[in-house]
Every structure is written in structure tokens, then in C-alpha cells.
Amino acid sequence: MERRSAGLQRLVREVAKFGAVGGAGVLVNLGVFNLVRHVSGLPVVRASIIATVVAIAFNYVGFRYWTYRDRDKSGRTRELTLFLLFSAVGLVIENGVLYLATYGFGLDSPLQTNVSKFAGIGVATLFRFWSYRTWVFRAMPARAAQSILAAEATKPAPTQRVP
């Protein structure tokens, strides 16, 4: 039972960290979307695609260096390739919802496009969470993780020099 509880706690922490990075990414996404749309006058979906790409870059840094910093780092090229592939699928999901709402249902006021974009982000986030944790930022095998933790524990503490 104790083992199950520890696993659940890890999952809750992971979801919280993913949510924090993702929440900041949503703010970046919506901010860039509204800025690009209203300053440049680009059509809704084009402005949204630009915003999504900026948010993807922002999120990669947050996920790699905070949410999943303890995950396997040996295959960065593979990791980045998969991250971009799954992010592209998420981009299609997110902007497909926006496209359908805007051009299929005629919901094209600024409020309606923001709500539609937010809904698309929500649907795409479910896919991204599953794909990132399953395929991109894979957990290290337990033995390798224990070896790394043991090596970290035996490292001498850095010395501080007093000026």
C-alpha cells in the first residue's frame, strides 16, 4: 500500500508541475495570439499557429528543465524530435478546434475566438500530457535512477569562498 501511495504522490507532483508549466504556456499562447491577431491583422488560425509555436518552445524549456528534469537525458535528439512531433499533433488539435468554431460555427468575435482557442488548448493538453510522459520524457529505469541518486549523494558539497 505504501508503494502505491508513493506512486500516486509522484503522479500528483508531476501533474502539478506539468500544470504550472502548461499554465504559464497558456498565458504565453493567449498573449501572443491576441498580440499577433490584433497588431498584425492576421486571420485567426494563422495568428493562433504562431502563438502555439511560441508556446511550444516556452513549454519545452519548462518541461525539460523543471517538470521532467529527473528523467532520462541520454537521447536529447530523440527527445526533441518526439516533443516536436507530439507538439505538432497538439497544434493540429488545438487549432482544429479553433478553426471549427470560427469557420464552422461562425464564432469569430474576440471573446469567442479566445474561448475557442482556450478550449482547443484544453483538449490538446490532455493529448500532450499523455504523449510527453509516455514517449518523450521517459522515466529512467529504477537501477539507473538509483545509481545517479547515489552518485549525487556522494559528491562533495561545493565550497564557497568568502571575499
Coordinates of C-alpha atoms in Angstrom, one line a residue:
M1 CA 0.0 0.0 0.0
E2 CA 2.9 2.3 0.8
R3 CA 4.4 1.8 -2.6
R4 CA 1.1 2.7 -4.3
S5 CA 0.8 5.9 -2.2
A6 CA 4.3 6.9 -3.2
G7 CA 3.5 6.4 -6.8
L8 CA 0.3 8.4 -6.5
Q9 CA 2.2 11.2 -4.8
R10 CA 4.8 11.3 -7.6
L11 CA 1.9 11.4 -10.2
V12 CA 0.3 14.3 -8.3
R13 CA 3.6 16.2 -8.2
E14 CA 4.1 15.5 -11.9
V15 CA 0.6 16.7 -12.8
A16 CA 1.1 19.9 -10.6
K17 CA 4.4 20.7 -12.3
F18 CA 3.0 19.9 -15.8
G19 CA 0.1 22.2 -14.9
A20 CA 2.3 25.0 -13.7
V21 CA 4.5 25.0 -16.9
G22 CA 1.4 24.4 -19.0
G23 CA -0.5 27.3 -17.3
A24 CA 2.4 29.7 -18.0
G25 CA 2.4 28.3 -21.6
V26 CA -1.3 29.1 -21.9
L27 CA -0.7 32.7 -20.9
V28 CA 2.2 32.9 -23.4
N29 CA 0.0 31.3 -26.1
L30 CA -3.1 33.5 -25.5
G31 CA -0.9 36.7 -25.1
V32 CA 1.0 36.1 -28.3
F33 CA -2.3 35.1 -30.1
N34 CA -4.0 38.3 -29.2
L35 CA -1.0 40.5 -29.8
V36 CA -0.3 38.9 -33.3
R37 CA -4.0 38.9 -34.2
H38 CA -4.8 42.5 -33.3
V39 CA -1.5 44.1 -34.2
S40 CA -0.8 42.3 -37.5
G41 CA -4.4 41.7 -38.5
L42 CA -3.6 38.1 -39.5
P43 CA -6.5 35.7 -39.7
V44 CA -7.5 33.9 -36.5
V45 CA -6.0 30.5 -37.2
R46 CA -2.7 31.8 -38.6
A47 CA -2.2 34.0 -35.6
S48 CA -3.1 31.0 -33.4
I49 CA -0.5 28.8 -35.1
I50 CA 2.2 31.4 -34.5
A51 CA 1.2 31.7 -30.8
T52 CA 1.1 27.9 -30.4
V53 CA 4.7 27.6 -31.9
V54 CA 6.0 30.2 -29.4
A55 CA 4.2 28.4 -26.5
I56 CA 5.7 25.1 -27.6
A57 CA 9.2 26.5 -27.4
F58 CA 8.5 28.0 -24.0
N59 CA 7.0 24.8 -22.7
Y60 CA 9.9 22.6 -23.9
V61 CA 12.3 24.6 -21.7
G62 CA 9.9 24.4 -18.7
F63 CA 9.2 20.7 -19.1
R64 CA 12.8 19.6 -19.7
Y65 CA 14.5 21.7 -17.0
W66 CA 11.8 21.7 -14.4
T67 CA 8.9 19.2 -14.7
Y68 CA 10.9 16.3 -16.1
R69 CA 14.4 17.3 -15.0
D70 CA 14.8 13.9 -13.3
R71 CA 14.0 12.0 -16.5
D72 CA 16.4 10.3 -18.9
K73 CA 18.6 12.9 -20.7
S74 CA 20.7 10.5 -22.8
G75 CA 18.8 10.9 -26.0
R76 CA 18.2 14.6 -26.5
T77 CA 17.8 14.4 -30.2
R78 CA 15.2 11.7 -29.9
E79 CA 13.5 13.6 -27.1
L80 CA 13.3 16.8 -29.0
T81 CA 12.2 15.1 -32.2
L82 CA 9.4 13.3 -30.4
F83 CA 8.5 16.5 -28.4
L84 CA 8.1 18.4 -31.7
L85 CA 6.2 15.6 -33.3
F86 CA 3.7 15.3 -30.5
S87 CA 3.5 19.1 -30.1
A88 CA 2.7 19.3 -33.8
V89 CA -0.2 16.9 -33.3
G90 CA -1.3 19.0 -30.3
L91 CA -1.1 22.1 -32.6
V92 CA -3.4 20.5 -35.1
I93 CA -5.9 19.5 -32.3
E94 CA -5.8 23.0 -30.7
N95 CA -6.1 24.9 -34.0
G96 CA -8.6 22.4 -35.4
V97 CA -11.0 23.2 -32.6
L98 CA -10.4 27.0 -33.2
Y99 CA -10.9 26.5 -37.0
L100 CA -14.1 24.6 -36.5
A101 CA -15.5 27.1 -34.0
T102 CA -14.6 30.1 -36.2
Y103 CA -15.3 28.9 -39.7
G104 CA -17.7 26.1 -39.0
F105 CA -19.9 27.7 -36.3
G106 CA -19.2 31.4 -37.1
L107 CA -17.9 32.1 -33.6
D108 CA -15.5 34.9 -34.6
S109 CA -15.7 37.7 -32.1
P110 CA -12.6 38.4 -30.0
L111 CA -14.2 36.8 -26.9
Q112 CA -15.5 33.8 -28.9
T113 CA -12.1 33.1 -30.6
N114 CA -10.3 33.3 -27.2
V115 CA -12.8 30.9 -25.6
S116 CA -12.5 28.6 -28.6
K117 CA -8.7 28.7 -28.5
F118 CA -8.7 28.0 -24.8
A119 CA -11.0 25.0 -25.4
G120 CA -8.6 23.8 -28.1
I121 CA -5.7 24.2 -25.7
G122 CA -7.6 22.1 -23.1
V123 CA -8.2 19.2 -25.5
A124 CA -4.7 19.3 -26.8
T125 CA -3.3 19.4 -23.3
L126 CA -4.8 16.0 -22.5
F127 CA -3.1 14.5 -25.5
R128 CA 0.2 16.3 -24.8
F129 CA 0.3 15.2 -21.1
W130 CA -0.1 11.5 -22.1
S131 CA 2.3 11.6 -25.0
Y132 CA 5.1 13.6 -23.2
R133 CA 5.1 11.4 -20.1
T134 CA 4.8 8.2 -22.1
W135 CA 7.1 8.8 -25.1
V136 CA 9.1 12.0 -24.8
F137 CA 10.3 12.4 -21.2
R138 CA 10.5 8.7 -20.3
A139 CA 11.4 7.7 -16.7
M140 CA 14.8 6.2 -16.2
P141 CA 15.0 2.6 -15.3
A142 CA 14.9 2.2 -11.5
R143 CA 18.5 1.0 -11.3
A144 CA 19.9 3.9 -13.3
A145 CA 17.9 6.4 -11.3
Q146 CA 19.3 4.9 -8.0
S147 CA 22.8 5.0 -9.4
I148 CA 22.5 8.6 -10.3
L149 CA 21.0 9.5 -6.9
A150 CA 23.8 7.6 -5.1
A151 CA 26.4 9.4 -7.1
E152 CA 24.8 12.7 -6.3
A153 CA 24.8 11.9 -2.6
T154 CA 28.5 11.1 -2.6
K155 CA 29.6 14.3 -4.3
P156 CA 31.3 16.7 -2.0
A157 CA 29.4 19.9 -1.3
P158 CA 30.7 22.8 -3.3
T159 CA 32.9 25.1 -1.3
Q160 CA 32.1 28.8 -1.0
R161 CA 34.8 31.3 -1.0
V162 CA 34.4 34.4 1.2
P163 CA 35.6 37.5 -0.5

